[in-house]
Amino acid sequence: MPVGEPGRAEASPDLGARPRIEHHRVADGQALEIAGEAAAEERLTPARFGPLSGTLLLAVGVVLAAVNLRAAVTSASSLLGDVRTGLGASAAWTSLLTTAPTLCFAVAGLAAPVLARRIGLARAIGVALAVLGAGLVVRVLGGAGVMLGGTFVACAGIAVANVLVPVVVKESFAHRVGLMTGLYTAALQGSGALGSALTPAVEGPAGGWRGALVLWAALALVALVVWAVGARHRPAAEVAHGARRASWGRLLRSLVAWSVTAFMGLQSFMAYVVMGWLPQIYLGAGLSKGTAGVMLSIATLVAVPFSLMVPAFAARRRSQSGWNAGLTLLAIAGALGLMLAPAAVPWLWAVLLGTGMTVFAMAMTVITLRAADAATAAGLSAMAQGFGYLIASTGPMLVGLLHEATGGWTVSLAVLLVALVAQLVAGVLAGRPRTV
């Protein structure tokens, strides 16, 4: 009996424990079922902060977004004389207006990754296009101050898209980086040509410079609609977990990152001097307003086919230094011709400068190639465009002020040549096969 009692005491807990074990099994089964339903839902639910699906419609959206990113600038520069006269603005105001894009690109460009982390990549680019369209409308509604404010608003939208679209290319079209970068930059260059060529042509039918400039807001609306339909994040189950953010400390300590930044900034210095002042340089050489606008169109349009081809070829090579150097040398030849004999063969200088402006496509390409992953690409894009455009912002204003002080363009173009020589060095360094 004493022996049996302990035995029963031992059996009792076993019998009592059995229902609890079955209870846990039921709970585990329900948990597995719930987990399965959650996984199924995760497969169907877009990850708002993950990559976008690389569809054909997204590619169209990328191209349409790019079409808006230069026309806003070149459309105003092609009518700069009429705008200044109509608003009774000063020379200092004109220089600030030409500098506004790069200043805004620098500030808003650094904020773009933060915006994308807060609201998602698709929404951030959509907001950028909406802000761009609103700025294009606002800038024609008032006087000189309103024109300047609207330009800053529009350029803020451009800056955000400038930084984030390369991230879309890196993440969503990883196997077609060269092709998509070429399409993106060709569309961007083409929009610059459209802005400078079409805006003066429609100035009369549109009732003046205000009507001609506001028409470009419609293009931003079209891009926004296509983007809203085509930009879809991948299902959550397809998004890699544990994605890291780019370390700013690591980027700021990287010679690779700074060489890419310098290359981006110096080529933008050249590009925005050309887009802001080339028509005025040709007008000073005796060309008509229409011809001067056509020269700017040539300079921006000639870069389109090269932008389509060069990144695709360059991305296949380990080093892009040779491409960067060769294109920069062409720009140096064009700037020299423009300084020494602007009216002799104006179309040739425009072609050389335009071909040299293909380095923008190369700058966007090296951002994606020098980054080890999409997170680093986002950080490097923000750094290169944020700090790079701070460098570029000195160009249009400096060139304008030097012209005002000297009464000619020789000193201004000498400054451009110095910047191009520095770009040559930075391009060689940025093209070397290293990653951040």
Short mmCIF file of C-alpha atoms in Angstrom, two decimals:
data_model
loop_
_atom_site.label_atom_id
_atom_site.label_comp_id
_atom_site.label_asym_id
_atom_site.label_seq_id
_atom_site.Cartn_x
_atom_site.Cartn_y
_atom_site.Cartn_z
CA MET A 1 0.00 0.00 0.00
CA PRO A 2 2.65 2.47 0.79
CA VAL A 3 4.32 1.44 -2.43
CA GLY A 4 1.07 1.66 -4.44
CA GLU A 5 0.19 5.06 -3.20
CA PRO A 6 3.27 6.67 -4.58
CA GLY A 7 2.61 4.85 -7.84
CA ARG A 8 -0.87 6.28 -8.06
CA ALA A 9 0.51 9.62 -7.11
CA GLU A 10 2.87 9.40 -10.08
CA ALA A 11 0.13 8.24 -12.46
CA SER A 12 -2.17 11.02 -11.48
CA PRO A 13 -0.05 13.82 -12.87
CA ASP A 14 0.36 11.94 -16.17
CA LEU A 15 -3.38 11.56 -16.62
CA GLY A 16 -3.91 15.15 -15.68
CA ALA A 17 -1.22 16.34 -18.07
CA ARG A 18 -2.66 14.61 -21.13
CA PRO A 19 -5.47 17.09 -21.80
CA ARG A 20 -3.02 19.92 -21.46
CA ILE A 21 -0.76 18.33 -24.09
CA GLU A 22 -3.70 17.95 -26.46
CA HIS A 23 -4.65 21.55 -25.78
CA HIS A 24 -1.19 22.73 -26.79
CA ARG A 25 -1.37 20.62 -29.94
CA VAL A 26 -4.67 22.24 -30.87
CA ALA A 27 -3.19 25.65 -30.17
CA ASP A 28 -0.12 24.83 -32.23
CA GLY A 29 -2.32 23.67 -35.10
CA GLN A 30 -4.31 26.87 -34.98
CA ALA A 31 -1.09 28.87 -34.86
CA LEU A 32 0.22 27.03 -37.91
CA GLU A 33 -3.06 27.66 -39.71
CA ILE A 34 -2.97 31.34 -38.80
CA ALA A 35 0.67 31.55 -39.84
CA GLY A 36 -0.19 29.92 -43.17
CA GLU A 37 -2.97 32.42 -43.75
CA ALA A 38 -0.60 35.27 -42.82
CA ALA A 39 2.02 33.96 -45.23
CA ALA A 40 -0.55 33.71 -48.00
CA GLU A 41 -1.68 37.24 -47.23
CA GLU A 42 1.96 38.41 -47.21
CA ARG A 43 2.46 36.94 -50.67
CA LEU A 44 -0.45 39.01 -51.92
CA THR A 45 0.19 42.21 -49.98
CA PRO A 46 2.56 44.78 -51.52
CA ALA A 47 5.51 45.78 -49.36
CA ARG A 48 5.08 49.55 -49.41
CA PHE A 49 8.71 50.17 -48.53
CA GLY A 50 10.25 47.49 -50.76
CA PRO A 51 11.33 47.49 -54.42
CA LEU A 52 8.92 48.16 -57.27
CA SER A 53 7.94 45.45 -59.74
CA GLY A 54 9.99 45.85 -62.91
CA THR A 55 7.10 45.82 -65.39
CA LEU A 56 6.87 47.39 -68.83
CA LEU A 57 4.45 49.99 -67.47
CA LEU A 58 6.94 50.92 -64.75
CA ALA A 59 9.60 51.37 -67.44
CA VAL A 60 7.23 53.72 -69.29
CA GLY A 61 6.65 55.57 -66.03
CA VAL A 62 10.40 55.97 -65.51
CA VAL A 63 10.81 57.39 -69.01
CA LEU A 64 7.86 59.79 -68.64
CA ALA A 65 9.17 60.95 -65.26
CA ALA A 66 12.52 61.65 -66.91
CA VAL A 67 10.89 63.65 -69.70
CA ASN A 68 9.79 66.18 -67.06
CA LEU A 69 13.14 66.66 -65.38
CA ARG A 70 14.86 69.05 -67.81
CA ALA A 71 12.05 70.75 -69.73
CA ALA A 72 11.14 72.80 -66.65
CA VAL A 73 14.63 74.30 -66.72
CA THR A 74 15.29 74.74 -70.44
CA SER A 75 11.81 76.10 -71.17
CA ALA A 76 12.50 79.05 -68.89
CA SER A 77 16.06 79.61 -70.09
CA SER A 78 14.94 79.74 -73.73
CA LEU A 79 12.68 82.72 -72.88
CA LEU A 80 14.90 84.23 -70.22
CA GLY A 81 15.16 87.62 -71.93
CA ASP A 82 11.38 87.91 -72.35
CA VAL A 83 10.74 86.76 -68.78
CA ARG A 84 13.19 89.29 -67.36
CA THR A 85 11.73 92.11 -69.44
CA GLY A 86 8.16 91.16 -68.63
CA LEU A 87 8.84 91.06 -64.89
CA GLY A 88 11.19 94.04 -64.83
CA ALA A 89 13.76 91.87 -63.05
CA SER A 90 17.40 92.66 -62.35
CA ALA A 91 20.51 90.88 -63.58
CA ALA A 92 21.05 89.46 -60.08
CA TRP A 93 17.52 88.00 -60.15
CA THR A 94 18.25 86.40 -63.52
CA SER A 95 21.41 84.81 -62.18
CA LEU A 96 19.52 83.51 -59.13
CA LEU A 97 16.79 82.06 -61.36
CA THR A 98 19.36 80.10 -63.37
CA THR A 99 20.95 78.92 -60.11
CA ALA A 100 17.65 77.93 -58.48
CA PRO A 101 17.53 74.42 -60.00
CA THR A 102 20.91 73.35 -58.71
CA LEU A 103 20.43 74.91 -55.26
CA CYS A 104 17.11 73.15 -54.91
CA PHE A 105 18.51 69.88 -56.23
CA ALA A 106 21.16 69.97 -53.52
CA VAL A 107 18.77 70.51 -50.59
CA ALA A 108 15.84 68.41 -51.73
CA GLY A 109 18.15 65.72 -53.10
CA LEU A 110 19.60 65.05 -49.65
CA ALA A 111 16.06 64.77 -48.23
CA ALA A 112 14.80 62.36 -50.90
CA PRO A 113 15.89 59.07 -49.23
CA VAL A 114 14.26 60.19 -45.96
CA LEU A 115 11.00 60.84 -47.81
CA ALA A 116 11.17 57.44 -49.50
CA ARG A 117 11.69 55.70 -46.16
CA ARG A 118 8.71 57.55 -44.66
CA ILE A 119 6.11 57.04 -47.37
CA GLY A 120 7.60 54.47 -49.74
CA LEU A 121 9.45 54.76 -53.04
CA ALA A 122 6.39 54.77 -55.31
CA ARG A 123 4.57 57.44 -53.33
CA ALA A 124 7.69 59.58 -52.97
CA ILE A 125 8.21 59.79 -56.74
CA GLY A 126 4.48 60.39 -57.22
CA VAL A 127 4.61 63.29 -54.74
CA ALA A 128 7.67 64.64 -56.56
CA LEU A 129 5.80 64.72 -59.88
CA ALA A 130 2.80 66.41 -58.26
CA VAL A 131 5.02 69.07 -56.64
CA LEU A 132 6.78 69.62 -59.98
CA GLY A 133 3.47 70.21 -61.78
CA ALA A 134 2.25 72.58 -59.07
CA GLY A 135 5.46 74.60 -59.22
CA LEU A 136 5.22 74.95 -63.00
CA VAL A 137 1.75 76.45 -62.61
CA VAL A 138 2.63 78.72 -59.69
CA ARG A 139 5.69 80.25 -61.36
CA VAL A 140 3.62 82.04 -64.03
CA LEU A 141 0.94 83.44 -61.71
CA GLY A 142 2.68 86.54 -60.37
CA GLY A 143 5.72 88.75 -60.38
CA ALA A 144 9.42 88.14 -60.02
CA GLY A 145 9.16 86.74 -56.48
CA VAL A 146 6.39 84.33 -57.43
CA MET A 147 8.35 83.22 -60.50
CA LEU A 148 11.36 82.48 -58.32
CA GLY A 149 9.29 80.70 -55.67
CA GLY A 150 7.44 78.56 -58.20
CA THR A 151 10.75 77.62 -59.81
CA PHE A 152 12.09 76.48 -56.43
CA VAL A 153 8.95 74.39 -55.84
CA ALA A 154 9.16 72.77 -59.28
CA CYS A 155 12.87 72.07 -58.84
CA ALA A 156 12.23 70.47 -55.45
CA GLY A 157 10.05 67.91 -57.21
CA ILE A 158 12.71 67.41 -59.87
CA ALA A 159 15.38 66.90 -57.20
CA VAL A 160 13.47 64.14 -55.40
CA ALA A 161 12.82 62.29 -58.66
CA ASN A 162 16.45 62.79 -59.73
CA VAL A 163 17.65 60.93 -56.64
CA LEU A 164 15.02 58.20 -56.43
CA VAL A 165 14.57 57.13 -60.06
CA PRO A 166 18.11 55.66 -60.22
CA VAL A 167 17.16 53.57 -57.17
CA VAL A 168 14.19 52.21 -59.12
CA VAL A 169 16.54 51.34 -61.99
CA LYS A 170 18.97 49.60 -59.63
CA GLU A 171 16.30 47.60 -57.77
CA SER A 172 13.64 46.91 -60.36
CA PHE A 173 15.76 46.48 -63.50
CA ALA A 174 18.91 44.98 -62.00
CA HIS A 175 19.65 42.91 -65.12
CA ARG A 176 19.09 45.85 -67.48
CA VAL A 177 20.83 48.68 -65.65
CA GLY A 178 22.67 49.94 -68.73
CA LEU A 179 19.59 49.86 -70.96
CA MET A 180 17.27 51.51 -68.43
CA THR A 181 19.85 54.13 -67.50
CA GLY A 182 20.23 54.89 -71.20
CA LEU A 183 16.46 55.22 -71.70
CA TYR A 184 16.12 57.36 -68.60
CA THR A 185 18.93 59.75 -69.47
CA ALA A 186 17.98 59.90 -73.15
CA ALA A 187 14.44 60.89 -72.19
CA LEU A 188 15.83 63.46 -69.79
CA GLN A 189 18.16 64.93 -72.41
CA GLY A 190 15.37 64.87 -74.99
CA SER A 191 13.07 66.79 -72.68
CA GLY A 192 15.72 69.49 -72.41
CA ALA A 193 15.73 69.80 -76.19
CA LEU A 194 11.94 69.91 -76.33
CA GLY A 195 11.80 72.60 -73.68
CA SER A 196 14.25 74.90 -75.43
CA ALA A 197 12.91 74.35 -78.96
CA LEU A 198 9.13 74.24 -78.46
CA THR A 199 8.69 76.94 -75.84
CA PRO A 200 9.75 79.87 -78.07
CA ALA A 201 7.69 78.39 -80.92
CA VAL A 202 4.47 78.35 -78.89
CA GLU A 203 5.05 81.68 -77.16
CA GLY A 204 3.00 83.56 -79.77
CA PRO A 205 0.04 81.12 -80.00
CA ALA A 206 0.00 80.75 -76.20
CA GLY A 207 -0.34 84.49 -75.69
CA GLY A 208 3.11 85.18 -74.28
CA TRP A 209 5.78 83.61 -72.13
CA ARG A 210 3.40 82.79 -69.28
CA GLY A 211 1.16 80.67 -71.47
CA ALA A 212 4.14 78.97 -73.10
CA LEU A 213 5.70 78.02 -69.77
CA VAL A 214 2.55 76.76 -68.06
CA LEU A 215 1.92 74.21 -70.82
CA TRP A 216 4.69 72.02 -69.38
CA ALA A 217 2.57 71.35 -66.30
CA ALA A 218 0.35 69.14 -68.49
CA LEU A 219 3.32 66.87 -69.20
CA ALA A 220 3.91 66.46 -65.46
CA LEU A 221 0.25 65.48 -65.05
CA VAL A 222 0.53 62.78 -67.72
CA ALA A 223 3.63 61.35 -66.03
CA LEU A 224 1.88 61.39 -62.65
CA VAL A 225 -1.11 59.43 -63.98
CA VAL A 226 1.07 56.77 -65.61
CA TRP A 227 3.24 56.52 -62.50
CA ALA A 228 0.20 56.13 -60.25
CA VAL A 229 -1.00 53.20 -62.36
CA GLY A 230 2.33 51.52 -63.11
CA ALA A 231 4.37 51.89 -59.91
CA ARG A 232 3.55 48.88 -57.76
CA HIS A 233 5.68 47.46 -54.97
CA ARG A 234 6.55 43.80 -55.10
CA PRO A 235 4.62 41.40 -52.84
CA ALA A 236 6.06 41.34 -49.34
CA ALA A 237 7.14 37.70 -49.63
CA GLU A 238 9.41 38.64 -52.55
CA VAL A 239 11.15 41.42 -50.64
CA ALA A 240 14.39 40.46 -48.95
CA HIS A 241 14.18 40.97 -45.20
CA GLY A 242 16.87 42.71 -43.20
CA ALA A 243 17.70 45.22 -45.93
CA ARG A 244 20.09 47.75 -44.51
CA ARG A 245 20.28 51.46 -44.93
CA ALA A 246 23.32 53.00 -46.47
CA SER A 247 25.72 54.26 -43.81
CA TRP A 248 26.40 57.96 -44.32
CA GLY A 249 29.56 57.61 -42.29
CA ARG A 250 30.80 54.90 -44.63
CA LEU A 251 29.90 56.97 -47.69
CA LEU A 252 31.55 60.12 -46.39
CA ARG A 253 34.76 58.21 -45.69
CA SER A 254 34.81 56.59 -49.14
CA LEU A 255 37.08 57.99 -51.85
CA VAL A 256 34.92 56.15 -54.38
CA ALA A 257 31.81 57.97 -53.19
CA TRP A 258 33.55 61.35 -53.28
CA SER A 259 34.93 60.77 -56.78
CA VAL A 260 31.40 59.91 -57.99
CA THR A 261 30.08 63.02 -56.20
CA ALA A 262 32.70 65.27 -57.75
CA PHE A 263 32.01 63.83 -61.20
CA MET A 264 28.27 64.36 -60.80
CA GLY A 265 28.72 67.89 -59.50
CA LEU A 266 31.18 69.05 -62.15
CA GLN A 267 29.22 67.61 -65.08
CA SER A 268 26.11 69.32 -63.66
CA PHE A 269 28.13 72.55 -63.40
CA MET A 270 28.75 72.32 -67.13
CA ALA A 271 25.22 71.19 -68.02
CA TYR A 272 23.41 73.96 -66.15
CA VAL A 273 25.76 76.65 -67.44
CA VAL A 274 24.97 75.43 -70.97
CA MET A 275 21.23 75.15 -70.37
CA GLY A 276 21.04 78.47 -68.55
CA TRP A 277 23.30 80.68 -70.63
CA LEU A 278 24.01 79.16 -74.07
CA PRO A 279 21.21 81.09 -75.84
CA GLN A 280 22.45 84.35 -74.28
CA ILE A 281 26.03 83.59 -75.34
CA TYR A 282 24.87 83.09 -78.93
CA LEU A 283 22.70 86.21 -78.78
CA GLY A 284 25.78 88.15 -77.69
CA ALA A 285 27.62 86.74 -80.71
CA GLY A 286 24.95 88.16 -83.05
CA LEU A 287 22.63 85.19 -83.60
CA SER A 288 18.85 85.70 -83.56
CA LYS A 289 16.68 84.58 -80.64
CA GLY A 290 15.20 81.74 -82.66
CA THR A 291 18.60 80.52 -83.84
CA ALA A 292 20.03 80.74 -80.32
CA GLY A 293 17.15 78.58 -79.06
CA VAL A 294 17.80 76.06 -81.81
CA MET A 295 21.48 75.89 -80.80
CA LEU A 296 20.44 74.96 -77.26
CA SER A 297 18.07 72.36 -78.71
CA ILE A 298 20.92 70.89 -80.73
CA ALA A 299 23.15 70.76 -77.66
CA THR A 300 20.53 68.92 -75.63
CA LEU A 301 19.08 66.78 -78.42
CA VAL A 302 22.39 65.45 -79.72
CA ALA A 303 22.97 63.83 -76.33
CA VAL A 304 19.85 61.66 -76.71
CA PRO A 305 21.20 58.93 -79.05
CA PHE A 306 24.51 58.85 -77.20
CA SER A 307 22.69 58.55 -73.88
CA LEU A 308 20.81 55.55 -75.27
CA MET A 309 23.94 53.77 -76.44
CA VAL A 310 26.85 54.77 -74.24
CA PRO A 311 25.63 53.54 -70.80
CA ALA A 312 24.67 50.13 -72.21
CA PHE A 313 28.16 49.68 -73.69
CA ALA A 314 30.00 51.23 -70.76
CA ALA A 315 28.16 49.14 -68.16
CA ARG A 316 29.53 45.95 -69.75
CA ARG A 317 33.12 46.99 -69.06
CA ARG A 318 34.88 46.82 -65.72
CA SER A 319 36.06 50.42 -66.02
CA GLN A 320 34.19 53.45 -67.37
CA SER A 321 37.14 55.85 -67.06
CA GLY A 322 37.86 55.94 -70.80
CA TRP A 323 34.25 56.80 -71.66
CA ASN A 324 34.15 59.56 -69.04
CA ALA A 325 37.42 61.07 -70.25
CA GLY A 326 36.55 60.93 -73.96
CA LEU A 327 33.17 62.61 -73.53
CA THR A 328 34.67 65.33 -71.33
CA LEU A 329 37.34 66.09 -73.94
CA LEU A 330 34.59 66.70 -76.51
CA ALA A 331 32.93 69.18 -74.15
CA ILE A 332 36.28 70.94 -73.65
CA ALA A 333 36.63 71.31 -77.43
CA GLY A 334 33.11 72.77 -77.67
CA ALA A 335 33.73 75.26 -74.85
CA LEU A 336 36.98 76.39 -76.46
CA GLY A 337 35.24 76.97 -79.79
CA LEU A 338 32.44 78.86 -78.06
CA MET A 339 34.97 81.11 -76.32
CA LEU A 340 37.22 81.81 -79.33
CA ALA A 341 34.78 81.97 -82.28
CA PRO A 342 31.15 81.53 -81.16
CA ALA A 343 29.55 82.65 -84.43
CA ALA A 344 31.96 80.87 -86.80
CA VAL A 345 30.38 77.41 -86.70
CA PRO A 346 27.83 77.68 -83.89
CA TRP A 347 26.22 74.33 -84.66
CA LEU A 348 29.58 72.54 -84.26
CA TRP A 349 30.16 73.97 -80.78
CA ALA A 350 26.59 73.00 -79.87
CA VAL A 351 27.14 69.44 -81.12
CA LEU A 352 30.43 69.08 -79.24
CA LEU A 353 28.94 70.45 -76.02
CA GLY A 354 25.86 68.28 -76.41
CA THR A 355 27.89 65.13 -77.02
CA GLY A 356 29.96 66.02 -73.98
CA MET A 357 26.77 66.36 -71.94
CA THR A 358 26.31 62.60 -72.36
CA VAL A 359 28.52 62.39 -69.27
CA PHE A 360 25.29 62.87 -67.31
CA ALA A 361 24.27 59.39 -68.45
CA MET A 362 27.68 58.14 -67.39
CA ALA A 363 27.37 59.83 -63.99
CA MET A 364 24.03 58.07 -63.40
CA THR A 365 25.57 54.79 -64.58
CA VAL A 366 28.55 54.96 -62.24
CA ILE A 367 26.20 55.65 -59.31
CA THR A 368 24.57 52.27 -59.88
CA LEU A 369 27.79 50.46 -60.77
CA ARG A 370 29.86 51.79 -57.86
CA ALA A 371 27.14 50.82 -55.34
CA ALA A 372 27.25 47.28 -53.95
CA ASP A 373 23.47 47.08 -53.40
CA ALA A 374 20.22 49.05 -53.70
CA ALA A 375 20.52 50.58 -50.22
CA THR A 376 23.98 51.89 -51.02
CA ALA A 377 22.73 53.09 -54.42
CA ALA A 378 20.08 55.20 -52.66
CA GLY A 379 22.64 56.71 -50.31
CA LEU A 380 25.24 57.25 -53.03
CA SER A 381 22.62 58.81 -55.30
CA ALA A 382 21.60 61.22 -52.53
CA MET A 383 25.21 62.07 -51.73
CA ALA A 384 26.28 62.50 -55.35
CA GLN A 385 23.29 64.64 -56.26
CA GLY A 386 22.98 66.48 -52.94
CA PHE A 387 26.61 67.55 -52.57
CA GLY A 388 27.16 67.42 -56.32
CA TYR A 389 24.48 69.99 -57.02
CA LEU A 390 25.96 72.23 -54.34
CA ILE A 391 29.06 72.26 -56.55
CA ALA A 392 26.92 72.80 -59.64
CA SER A 393 24.92 75.63 -58.07
CA THR A 394 27.98 77.89 -58.21
CA GLY A 395 28.15 77.58 -62.00
CA PRO A 396 25.17 79.45 -63.48
CA MET A 397 25.35 82.30 -60.96
CA LEU A 398 29.13 82.70 -61.23
CA VAL A 399 28.99 82.70 -65.02
CA GLY A 400 26.14 85.24 -64.99
CA LEU A 401 27.85 87.57 -62.51
CA LEU A 402 31.16 87.42 -64.37
CA HIS A 403 29.37 88.28 -67.60
CA GLU A 404 27.66 91.21 -65.91
CA ALA A 405 30.97 92.42 -64.48
CA THR A 406 33.05 92.07 -67.66
CA GLY A 407 30.45 92.73 -70.33
CA GLY A 408 31.53 89.65 -72.27
CA TRP A 409 31.65 85.88 -72.05
CA THR A 410 35.39 85.13 -72.25
CA VAL A 411 36.07 85.05 -68.50
CA SER A 412 32.85 83.09 -67.87
CA LEU A 413 33.79 80.46 -70.43
CA ALA A 414 37.34 80.26 -69.02
CA VAL A 415 35.77 79.30 -65.68
CA LEU A 416 33.73 76.64 -67.47
CA LEU A 417 36.93 75.23 -69.01
CA VAL A 418 38.58 74.97 -65.59
CA ALA A 419 35.55 73.06 -64.31
CA LEU A 420 35.72 70.72 -67.31
CA VAL A 421 39.39 69.91 -66.65
CA ALA A 422 38.47 69.06 -63.06
CA GLN A 423 35.60 66.94 -64.40
CA LEU A 424 38.07 65.03 -66.56
CA VAL A 425 40.07 64.02 -63.48
CA ALA A 426 36.98 63.16 -61.43
CA GLY A 427 35.51 61.11 -64.29
CA VAL A 428 38.63 58.97 -64.56
CA LEU A 429 38.59 58.29 -60.81
CA ALA A 430 34.83 57.61 -60.69
CA GLY A 431 35.06 55.17 -63.59
CA ARG A 432 37.53 52.80 -61.92
CA PRO A 433 36.07 49.34 -61.08
CA ARG A 434 35.53 49.72 -57.33
CA THR A 435 32.41 49.68 -55.16
CA VAL A 436 31.31 51.39 -51.98
#
